[in-house]
mmCIF file with all atom_site columns, C-alpha atoms in Angstrom:
data_model
loop_
_atom_site.group_PDB
_atom_site.id
_atom_site.type_symbol
_atom_site.label_atom_id
_atom_site.label_alt_id
_atom_site.label_comp_id
_atom_site.label_asym_id
_atom_site.label_entity_id
_atom_site.label_seq_id
_atom_site.pdbx_PDB_ins_code
_atom_site.Cartn_x
_atom_site.Cartn_y
_atom_site.Cartn_z
_atom_site.occupancy
_atom_site.B_iso_or_equiv
_atom_site.pdbx_formal_charge
_atom_site.auth_seq_id
_atom_site.auth_comp_id
_atom_site.auth_asym_id
_atom_site.auth_atom_id
_atom_site.pdbx_PDB_model_num
ATOM 1   C CA . MET A 1 1   ? 136.965 107.065 84.884  1.00 0.00 ? 1   MET A CA 1
ATOM 2   C CA . ALA A 1 2   ? 137.082 109.854 87.470  1.00 0.00 ? 2   ALA A CA 1
ATOM 3   C CA . SER A 1 3   ? 137.158 108.814 91.101  1.00 0.00 ? 3   SER A CA 1
ATOM 4   C CA . LEU A 1 4   ? 134.012 109.299 93.148  1.00 0.00 ? 4   LEU A CA 1
ATOM 5   C CA . THR A 1 5   ? 133.805 110.465 96.732  1.00 0.00 ? 5   THR A CA 1
ATOM 6   C CA . ARG A 1 6   ? 131.573 108.262 98.901  1.00 0.00 ? 6   ARG A CA 1
ATOM 7   C CA . VAL A 1 7   ? 129.953 109.864 101.924 1.00 0.00 ? 7   VAL A CA 1
ATOM 8   C CA . PRO A 1 8   ? 128.329 107.617 104.558 1.00 0.00 ? 8   PRO A CA 1
ATOM 9   C CA . SER A 1 9   ? 124.548 107.549 104.586 1.00 0.00 ? 9   SER A CA 1
ATOM 10  C CA . ALA A 1 10  ? 123.067 110.008 107.058 1.00 0.00 ? 10  ALA A CA 1
ATOM 11  C CA . ALA A 1 11  ? 119.450 110.993 107.500 1.00 0.00 ? 11  ALA A CA 1
ATOM 12  C CA . ALA A 1 12  ? 120.408 114.630 108.009 1.00 0.00 ? 12  ALA A CA 1
ATOM 13  C CA . GLY A 1 13  ? 122.619 115.094 104.971 1.00 0.00 ? 13  GLY A CA 1
ATOM 14  C CA . PRO A 1 14  ? 123.291 114.193 101.365 1.00 0.00 ? 14  PRO A CA 1
ATOM 15  C CA . VAL A 1 15  ? 124.249 110.631 100.442 1.00 0.00 ? 15  VAL A CA 1
ATOM 16  C CA . GLY A 1 16  ? 127.270 109.965 98.193  1.00 0.00 ? 16  GLY A CA 1
ATOM 17  C CA . PRO A 1 17  ? 129.068 109.128 96.047  1.00 0.00 ? 17  PRO A CA 1
ATOM 18  C CA . PHE A 1 18  ? 129.723 112.530 94.497  1.00 0.00 ? 18  PHE A CA 1
ATOM 19  C CA . PRO A 1 19  ? 131.691 113.416 91.362  1.00 0.00 ? 19  PRO A CA 1
ATOM 20  C CA . PRO A 1 20  ? 134.820 115.493 92.008  1.00 0.00 ? 20  PRO A CA 1
ATOM 21  C CA . GLY A 1 21  ? 134.314 119.237 92.407  1.00 0.00 ? 21  GLY A CA 1
ATOM 22  C CA . VAL A 1 22  ? 130.540 119.296 92.986  1.00 0.00 ? 22  VAL A CA 1
ATOM 23  C CA . ASP A 1 23  ? 128.712 120.789 95.920  1.00 0.00 ? 23  ASP A CA 1
ATOM 24  C CA . ALA A 1 24  ? 127.354 117.726 97.742  1.00 0.00 ? 24  ALA A CA 1
ATOM 25  C CA . LEU A 1 25  ? 124.027 119.315 98.721  1.00 0.00 ? 25  LEU A CA 1
ATOM 26  C CA . ASP A 1 26  ? 123.308 120.756 95.253  1.00 0.00 ? 26  ASP A CA 1
ATOM 27  C CA . TYR A 1 27  ? 124.305 117.504 93.564  1.00 0.00 ? 27  TYR A CA 1
ATOM 28  C CA . ASP A 1 28  ? 122.145 115.459 95.950  1.00 0.00 ? 28  ASP A CA 1
ATOM 29  C CA . ARG A 1 29  ? 119.115 117.646 95.091  1.00 0.00 ? 29  ARG A CA 1
ATOM 30  C CA . LEU A 1 30  ? 119.798 117.240 91.353  1.00 0.00 ? 30  LEU A CA 1
ATOM 31  C CA . ARG A 1 31  ? 120.136 113.469 91.666  1.00 0.00 ? 31  ARG A CA 1
ATOM 32  C CA . ARG A 1 32  ? 116.854 113.244 93.620  1.00 0.00 ? 32  ARG A CA 1
ATOM 33  C CA . ARG A 1 33  ? 115.021 115.249 90.923  1.00 0.00 ? 33  ARG A CA 1
ATOM 34  C CA . VAL A 1 34  ? 116.353 112.896 88.249  1.00 0.00 ? 34  VAL A CA 1
ATOM 35  C CA . LEU A 1 35  ? 115.420 109.786 90.272  1.00 0.00 ? 35  LEU A CA 1
ATOM 36  C CA . TRP A 1 36  ? 111.933 111.185 90.941  1.00 0.00 ? 36  TRP A CA 1
ATOM 37  C CA . SER A 1 37  ? 111.456 111.781 87.197  1.00 0.00 ? 37  SER A CA 1
ATOM 38  C CA . MET A 1 38  ? 111.790 108.061 86.403  1.00 0.00 ? 38  MET A CA 1
ATOM 39  C CA . PRO A 1 39  ? 108.314 106.673 85.654  1.00 0.00 ? 39  PRO A CA 1
ATOM 40  C CA . SER A 1 40  ? 107.193 104.417 88.474  1.00 0.00 ? 40  SER A CA 1
ATOM 41  C CA . GLY A 1 41  ? 104.014 102.716 89.529  1.00 0.00 ? 41  GLY A CA 1
ATOM 42  C CA . LEU A 1 42  ? 102.605 102.906 93.021  1.00 0.00 ? 42  LEU A CA 1
ATOM 43  C CA . TYR A 1 43  ? 101.424 99.606  94.457  1.00 0.00 ? 43  TYR A CA 1
ATOM 44  C CA . LEU A 1 44  ? 100.474 97.829  97.651  1.00 0.00 ? 44  LEU A CA 1
ATOM 45  C CA . LEU A 1 45  ? 102.794 95.008  98.630  1.00 0.00 ? 45  LEU A CA 1
ATOM 46  C CA . GLY A 1 46  ? 101.124 92.245  100.622 1.00 0.00 ? 46  GLY A CA 1
ATOM 47  C CA . SER A 1 47  ? 103.206 89.954  102.817 1.00 0.00 ? 47  SER A CA 1
ATOM 48  C CA . ARG A 1 48  ? 102.487 87.150  105.242 1.00 0.00 ? 48  ARG A CA 1
ATOM 49  C CA . ASN A 1 49  ? 104.365 85.054  107.738 1.00 0.00 ? 49  ASN A CA 1
ATOM 50  C CA . GLY A 1 50  ? 102.066 82.636  109.550 1.00 0.00 ? 50  GLY A CA 1
ATOM 51  C CA . ASP A 1 51  ? 99.140  84.616  110.974 1.00 0.00 ? 51  ASP A CA 1
ATOM 52  C CA . ASP A 1 52  ? 100.920 87.979  110.618 1.00 0.00 ? 52  ASP A CA 1
ATOM 53  C CA . ARG A 1 53  ? 99.975  90.004  107.505 1.00 0.00 ? 53  ARG A CA 1
ATOM 54  C CA . ASN A 1 54  ? 100.751 93.437  106.158 1.00 0.00 ? 54  ASN A CA 1
ATOM 55  C CA . LEU A 1 55  ? 100.088 95.686  103.177 1.00 0.00 ? 55  LEU A CA 1
ATOM 56  C CA . MET A 1 56  ? 102.671 98.359  102.432 1.00 0.00 ? 56  MET A CA 1
ATOM 57  C CA . THR A 1 57  ? 102.813 101.183 99.900  1.00 0.00 ? 57  THR A CA 1
ATOM 58  C CA . LEU A 1 58  ? 105.589 100.414 97.411  1.00 0.00 ? 58  LEU A CA 1
ATOM 59  C CA . ASN A 1 59  ? 106.926 101.951 94.236  1.00 0.00 ? 59  ASN A CA 1
ATOM 60  C CA . TRP A 1 60  ? 110.000 99.824  93.560  1.00 0.00 ? 60  TRP A CA 1
ATOM 61  C CA . ALA A 1 61  ? 108.600 96.849  91.634  1.00 0.00 ? 61  ALA A CA 1
ATOM 62  C CA . THR A 1 62  ? 109.398 95.519  88.175  1.00 0.00 ? 62  THR A CA 1
ATOM 63  C CA . GLN A 1 63  ? 109.399 92.368  86.077  1.00 0.00 ? 63  GLN A CA 1
ATOM 64  C CA . VAL A 1 64  ? 112.973 91.068  85.838  1.00 0.00 ? 64  VAL A CA 1
ATOM 65  C CA . ALA A 1 65  ? 112.638 87.830  83.798  1.00 0.00 ? 65  ALA A CA 1
ATOM 66  C CA . ALA A 1 66  ? 110.241 86.242  81.334  1.00 0.00 ? 66  ALA A CA 1
ATOM 67  C CA . GLU A 1 67  ? 111.182 82.550  81.809  1.00 0.00 ? 67  GLU A CA 1
ATOM 68  C CA . PRO A 1 68  ? 110.339 81.975  84.575  1.00 0.00 ? 68  PRO A CA 1
ATOM 69  C CA . LYS A 1 69  ? 108.091 84.967  85.224  1.00 0.00 ? 69  LYS A CA 1
ATOM 70  C CA . LEU A 1 70  ? 110.022 86.858  87.924  1.00 0.00 ? 70  LEU A CA 1
ATOM 71  C CA . VAL A 1 71  ? 109.126 90.141  89.620  1.00 0.00 ? 71  VAL A CA 1
ATOM 72  C CA . ALA A 1 72  ? 111.421 92.099  91.947  1.00 0.00 ? 72  ALA A CA 1
ATOM 73  C CA . VAL A 1 73  ? 110.465 94.395  94.819  1.00 0.00 ? 73  VAL A CA 1
ATOM 74  C CA . SER A 1 74  ? 112.827 96.470  96.916  1.00 0.00 ? 74  SER A CA 1
ATOM 75  C CA . VAL A 1 75  ? 111.946 96.753  100.613 1.00 0.00 ? 75  VAL A CA 1
ATOM 76  C CA . GLU A 1 76  ? 113.625 98.852  103.296 1.00 0.00 ? 76  GLU A CA 1
ATOM 77  C CA . LYS A 1 77  ? 115.295 96.625  105.888 1.00 0.00 ? 77  LYS A CA 1
ATOM 78  C CA . ALA A 1 78  ? 113.641 98.441  108.810 1.00 0.00 ? 78  ALA A CA 1
ATOM 79  C CA . ALA A 1 79  ? 110.128 97.824  107.404 1.00 0.00 ? 79  ALA A CA 1
ATOM 80  C CA . ARG A 1 80  ? 107.788 95.299  108.989 1.00 0.00 ? 80  ARG A CA 1
ATOM 81  C CA . THR A 1 81  ? 107.204 93.857  105.511 1.00 0.00 ? 81  THR A CA 1
ATOM 82  C CA . HIS A 1 82  ? 110.937 93.055  105.244 1.00 0.00 ? 82  HIS A CA 1
ATOM 83  C CA . HIS A 1 83  ? 110.657 90.817  108.310 1.00 0.00 ? 83  HIS A CA 1
ATOM 84  C CA . LEU A 1 84  ? 107.509 89.150  106.930 1.00 0.00 ? 84  LEU A CA 1
ATOM 85  C CA . LEU A 1 85  ? 109.134 88.498  103.547 1.00 0.00 ? 85  LEU A CA 1
ATOM 86  C CA . LEU A 1 86  ? 112.192 86.904  105.139 1.00 0.00 ? 86  LEU A CA 1
ATOM 87  C CA . GLY A 1 87  ? 110.048 84.685  107.356 1.00 0.00 ? 87  GLY A CA 1
ATOM 88  C CA . GLY A 1 88  ? 107.131 83.900  105.065 1.00 0.00 ? 88  GLY A CA 1
ATOM 89  C CA . GLY A 1 89  ? 108.779 83.899  101.648 1.00 0.00 ? 89  GLY A CA 1
ATOM 90  C CA . VAL A 1 90  ? 105.686 85.172  99.814  1.00 0.00 ? 90  VAL A CA 1
ATOM 91  C CA . PHE A 1 91  ? 104.347 88.478  98.514  1.00 0.00 ? 91  PHE A CA 1
ATOM 92  C CA . ALA A 1 92  ? 101.493 89.820  96.438  1.00 0.00 ? 92  ALA A CA 1
ATOM 93  C CA . ILE A 1 93  ? 101.437 93.069  94.488  1.00 0.00 ? 93  ILE A CA 1
ATOM 94  C CA . SER A 1 94  ? 98.100  94.886  94.312  1.00 0.00 ? 94  SER A CA 1
ATOM 95  C CA . ILE A 1 95  ? 98.061  97.093  91.211  1.00 0.00 ? 95  ILE A CA 1
ATOM 96  C CA . LEU A 1 96  ? 95.706  100.006 91.775  1.00 0.00 ? 96  LEU A CA 1
ATOM 97  C CA . ALA A 1 97  ? 93.533  102.112 89.501  1.00 0.00 ? 97  ALA A CA 1
ATOM 98  C CA . ARG A 1 98  ? 94.192  105.851 89.558  1.00 0.00 ? 98  ARG A CA 1
ATOM 99  C CA . VAL A 1 99  ? 90.826  106.411 91.225  1.00 0.00 ? 99  VAL A CA 1
ATOM 100 C CA . GLU A 1 100 ? 92.197  104.462 94.236  1.00 0.00 ? 100 GLU A CA 1
ATOM 101 C CA . ARG A 1 101 ? 95.074  106.917 94.828  1.00 0.00 ? 101 ARG A CA 1
ATOM 102 C CA . SER A 1 102 ? 93.910  107.840 98.329  1.00 0.00 ? 102 SER A CA 1
ATOM 103 C CA . VAL A 1 103 ? 94.128  104.190 99.444  1.00 0.00 ? 103 VAL A CA 1
ATOM 104 C CA . VAL A 1 104 ? 97.945  104.122 99.358  1.00 0.00 ? 104 VAL A CA 1
ATOM 105 C CA . ARG A 1 105 ? 98.131  106.650 102.215 1.00 0.00 ? 105 ARG A CA 1
ATOM 106 C CA . ALA A 1 106 ? 96.450  104.099 104.505 1.00 0.00 ? 106 ALA A CA 1
ATOM 107 C CA . PHE A 1 107 ? 99.455  101.796 104.108 1.00 0.00 ? 107 PHE A CA 1
ATOM 108 C CA . VAL A 1 108 ? 102.494 104.020 104.610 1.00 0.00 ? 108 VAL A CA 1
ATOM 109 C CA . LYS A 1 109 ? 102.617 102.719 108.220 1.00 0.00 ? 109 LYS A CA 1
ATOM 110 C CA . PRO A 1 110 ? 102.268 99.063  109.291 1.00 0.00 ? 110 PRO A CA 1
ATOM 111 C CA . ALA A 1 111 ? 98.740  97.772  108.808 1.00 0.00 ? 111 ALA A CA 1
ATOM 112 C CA . THR A 1 112 ? 96.428  96.442  111.488 1.00 0.00 ? 112 THR A CA 1
ATOM 113 C CA . TRP A 1 113 ? 95.080  92.982  110.654 1.00 0.00 ? 113 TRP A CA 1
ATOM 114 C CA . GLU A 1 114 ? 91.423  92.751  111.505 1.00 0.00 ? 114 GLU A CA 1
ATOM 115 C CA . GLY A 1 115 ? 91.305  88.937  111.358 1.00 0.00 ? 115 GLY A CA 1
ATOM 116 C CA . MET A 1 116 ? 87.823  87.626  110.801 1.00 0.00 ? 116 MET A CA 1
ATOM 117 C CA . ALA A 1 117 ? 86.775  90.914  109.174 1.00 0.00 ? 117 ALA A CA 1
ATOM 118 C CA . SER A 1 118 ? 89.289  90.179  106.361 1.00 0.00 ? 118 SER A CA 1
ATOM 119 C CA . SER A 1 119 ? 90.537  93.733  106.246 1.00 0.00 ? 119 SER A CA 1
ATOM 120 C CA . LEU A 1 120 ? 93.709  95.692  106.835 1.00 0.00 ? 120 LEU A CA 1
ATOM 121 C CA . ASN A 1 121 ? 93.466  99.278  108.074 1.00 0.00 ? 121 ASN A CA 1
ATOM 122 C CA . GLY A 1 122 ? 89.749  99.166  107.307 1.00 0.00 ? 122 GLY A CA 1
ATOM 123 C CA . HIS A 1 123 ? 90.174  98.131  103.646 1.00 0.00 ? 123 HIS A CA 1
ATOM 124 C CA . PRO A 1 124 ? 88.819  94.748  102.488 1.00 0.00 ? 124 PRO A CA 1
ATOM 125 C CA . VAL A 1 125 ? 91.468  92.215  101.478 1.00 0.00 ? 125 VAL A CA 1
ATOM 126 C CA . ARG A 1 126 ? 91.482  88.660  100.249 1.00 0.00 ? 126 ARG A CA 1
ATOM 127 C CA . GLU A 1 127 ? 94.155  86.002  100.305 1.00 0.00 ? 127 GLU A CA 1
ATOM 128 C CA . ALA A 1 128 ? 96.253  85.180  97.301  1.00 0.00 ? 128 ALA A CA 1
ATOM 129 C CA . LEU A 1 129 ? 97.149  81.555  96.529  1.00 0.00 ? 129 LEU A CA 1
ATOM 130 C CA . THR A 1 130 ? 100.229 81.968  98.754  1.00 0.00 ? 130 THR A CA 1
ATOM 131 C CA . GLY A 1 131 ? 98.178  83.507  101.564 1.00 0.00 ? 131 GLY A CA 1
ATOM 132 C CA . ALA A 1 132 ? 99.573  87.021  101.076 1.00 0.00 ? 132 ALA A CA 1
ATOM 133 C CA . PRO A 1 133 ? 96.901  89.752  101.261 1.00 0.00 ? 133 PRO A CA 1
ATOM 134 C CA . ILE A 1 134 ? 95.572  91.443  98.121  1.00 0.00 ? 134 ILE A CA 1
ATOM 135 C CA . LEU A 1 135 ? 93.497  94.613  98.277  1.00 0.00 ? 135 LEU A CA 1
ATOM 136 C CA . SER A 1 136 ? 90.001  93.538  97.183  1.00 0.00 ? 136 SER A CA 1
ATOM 137 C CA . SER A 1 137 ? 89.513  96.658  95.047  1.00 0.00 ? 137 SER A CA 1
ATOM 138 C CA . SER A 1 138 ? 92.790  96.272  93.114  1.00 0.00 ? 138 SER A CA 1
ATOM 139 C CA . ALA A 1 139 ? 92.695  96.600  89.333  1.00 0.00 ? 139 ALA A CA 1
ATOM 140 C CA . ALA A 1 140 ? 95.072  93.649  88.985  1.00 0.00 ? 140 ALA A CA 1
ATOM 141 C CA . TRP A 1 141 ? 97.408  91.596  91.148  1.00 0.00 ? 141 TRP A CA 1
ATOM 142 C CA . LEU A 1 142 ? 100.414 89.294  91.121  1.00 0.00 ? 142 LEU A CA 1
ATOM 143 C CA . ASP A 1 143 ? 101.088 86.582  93.692  1.00 0.00 ? 143 ASP A CA 1
ATOM 144 C CA . CYS A 1 144 ? 104.694 85.504  94.139  1.00 0.00 ? 144 CYS A CA 1
ATOM 145 C CA . GLY A 1 145 ? 106.926 83.087  95.993  1.00 0.00 ? 145 GLY A CA 1
ATOM 146 C CA . VAL A 1 146 ? 110.339 84.515  96.910  1.00 0.00 ? 146 VAL A CA 1
ATOM 147 C CA . ARG A 1 147 ? 113.104 82.784  94.905  1.00 0.00 ? 147 ARG A CA 1
ATOM 148 C CA . HIS A 1 148 ? 116.078 85.134  95.437  1.00 0.00 ? 148 HIS A CA 1
ATOM 149 C CA . THR A 1 149 ? 117.181 87.963  97.708  1.00 0.00 ? 149 THR A CA 1
ATOM 150 C CA . LEU A 1 150 ? 119.896 90.537  97.172  1.00 0.00 ? 150 LEU A CA 1
ATOM 151 C CA . ASP A 1 151 ? 121.294 92.860  99.831  1.00 0.00 ? 151 ASP A CA 1
ATOM 152 C CA . CYS A 1 152 ? 121.194 96.394  98.421  1.00 0.00 ? 152 CYS A CA 1
ATOM 153 C CA . GLY A 1 153 ? 122.400 98.439  101.411 1.00 0.00 ? 153 GLY A CA 1
ATOM 154 C CA . SER A 1 154 ? 119.375 100.110 103.018 1.00 0.00 ? 154 SER A CA 1
ATOM 155 C CA . HIS A 1 155 ? 117.008 97.753  101.152 1.00 0.00 ? 155 HIS A CA 1
ATOM 156 C CA . THR A 1 156 ? 116.745 94.118  100.137 1.00 0.00 ? 156 THR A CA 1
ATOM 157 C CA . LEU A 1 157 ? 115.673 93.157  96.636  1.00 0.00 ? 157 LEU A CA 1
ATOM 158 C CA . PHE A 1 158 ? 113.225 90.254  96.813  1.00 0.00 ? 158 PHE A CA 1
ATOM 159 C CA . VAL A 1 159 ? 112.763 88.400  93.522  1.00 0.00 ? 159 VAL A CA 1
ATOM 160 C CA . GLY A 1 160 ? 109.571 86.383  93.363  1.00 0.00 ? 160 GLY A CA 1
ATOM 161 C CA . GLU A 1 161 ? 108.241 83.908  90.846  1.00 0.00 ? 161 GLU A CA 1
ATOM 162 C CA . VAL A 1 162 ? 104.675 84.696  89.771  1.00 0.00 ? 162 VAL A CA 1
ATOM 163 C CA . VAL A 1 163 ? 102.529 81.750  90.900  1.00 0.00 ? 163 VAL A CA 1
ATOM 164 C CA . ALA A 1 164 ? 99.136  83.410  90.282  1.00 0.00 ? 164 ALA A CA 1
ATOM 165 C CA . ALA A 1 165 ? 97.771  86.616  88.740  1.00 0.00 ? 165 ALA A CA 1
ATOM 166 C CA . GLY A 1 166 ? 94.410  88.203  88.213  1.00 0.00 ? 166 GLY A CA 1
ATOM 167 C CA . GLU A 1 167 ? 92.397  91.251  87.270  1.00 0.00 ? 167 GLU A CA 1
ATOM 168 C CA . GLY A 1 168 ? 89.580  93.020  89.051  1.00 0.00 ? 168 GLY A CA 1
ATOM 169 C CA . GLY A 1 169 ? 88.080  96.456  89.244  1.00 0.00 ? 169 GLY A CA 1
ATOM 170 C CA . PRO A 1 170 ? 86.854  98.373  86.210  1.00 0.00 ? 170 PRO A CA 1
ATOM 171 C CA . ALA A 1 171 ? 88.092  97.075  82.838  1.00 0.00 ? 171 ALA A CA 1
ATOM 172 C CA . GLY A 1 172 ? 90.510  99.446  81.155  1.00 0.00 ? 172 GLY A CA 1
ATOM 173 C CA . ALA A 1 173 ? 91.128  101.523 84.291  1.00 0.00 ? 173 ALA A CA 1
ATOM 174 C CA . GLU A 1 174 ? 94.194  103.743 84.198  1.00 0.00 ? 174 GLU A CA 1
ATOM 175 C CA . ILE A 1 175 ? 96.837  102.418 86.580  1.00 0.00 ? 175 ILE A CA 1
ATOM 176 C CA . LEU A 1 176 ? 98.105  104.506 89.499  1.00 0.00 ? 176 LEU A CA 1
ATOM 177 C CA . ARG A 1 177 ? 101.577 105.968 89.055  1.00 0.00 ? 177 ARG A CA 1
ATOM 178 C CA . MET A 1 178 ? 103.797 107.785 91.492  1.00 0.00 ? 178 MET A CA 1
ATOM 179 C CA . GLU A 1 179 ? 103.254 111.153 89.794  1.00 0.00 ? 179 GLU A CA 1
ATOM 180 C CA . ASP A 1 180 ? 99.501  110.842 90.436  1.00 0.00 ? 180 ASP A CA 1
ATOM 181 C CA . THR A 1 181 ? 100.195 111.569 94.109  1.00 0.00 ? 181 THR A CA 1
ATOM 182 C CA . ARG A 1 182 ? 102.316 113.992 96.095  1.00 0.00 ? 182 ARG A CA 1
ATOM 183 C CA . MET A 1 183 ? 104.437 111.064 97.288  1.00 0.00 ? 183 MET A CA 1
ATOM 184 C CA . ASN A 1 184 ? 108.052 110.570 96.265  1.00 0.00 ? 184 ASN A CA 1
ATOM 185 C CA . TYR A 1 185 ? 110.762 108.083 97.069  1.00 0.00 ? 185 TYR A CA 1
ATOM 186 C CA . GLY A 1 186 ? 113.871 108.740 95.085  1.00 0.00 ? 186 GLY A CA 1
ATOM 187 C CA . GLY A 1 187 ? 116.634 108.266 97.588  1.00 0.00 ? 187 GLY A CA 1
#
């Protein structure tokens, strides 16, 4: 196997490793295009620690085991949700219909909890069994208790066991995917 060159992560430049003999900038662009081409959903990740709640736009979520039913989400360490997941140990994934695509933009920054109004950033929410917020208009949802964490550099992978699930919204609605928006998150 050829040796790879690892370049430290930097916001201003390409991130390694790089195969020998490639232009780092060109290779980084190619790798991003390939990562962006991987099919991915676009969800809202609800978290709670005590009275503090948040919903966050997320595209890194997948089922990782069938027995028990485990789902993994990858959350940037600097995100408010990361702190809530570490402290509260619960999360809920709101799965959105394509017609809800504009809603995800409301949650790219930390949400404002409006307490008795039961809304975040002006969007109605309800509590999952664990207490994590679920967008009321979601097409479906999963409620999870964190069972494992894995340090993945800039992110932490939180693996949660599904403790409750449900459907809402219009039956048979097409589910929102990353390519339905102008958003991307491919490293």
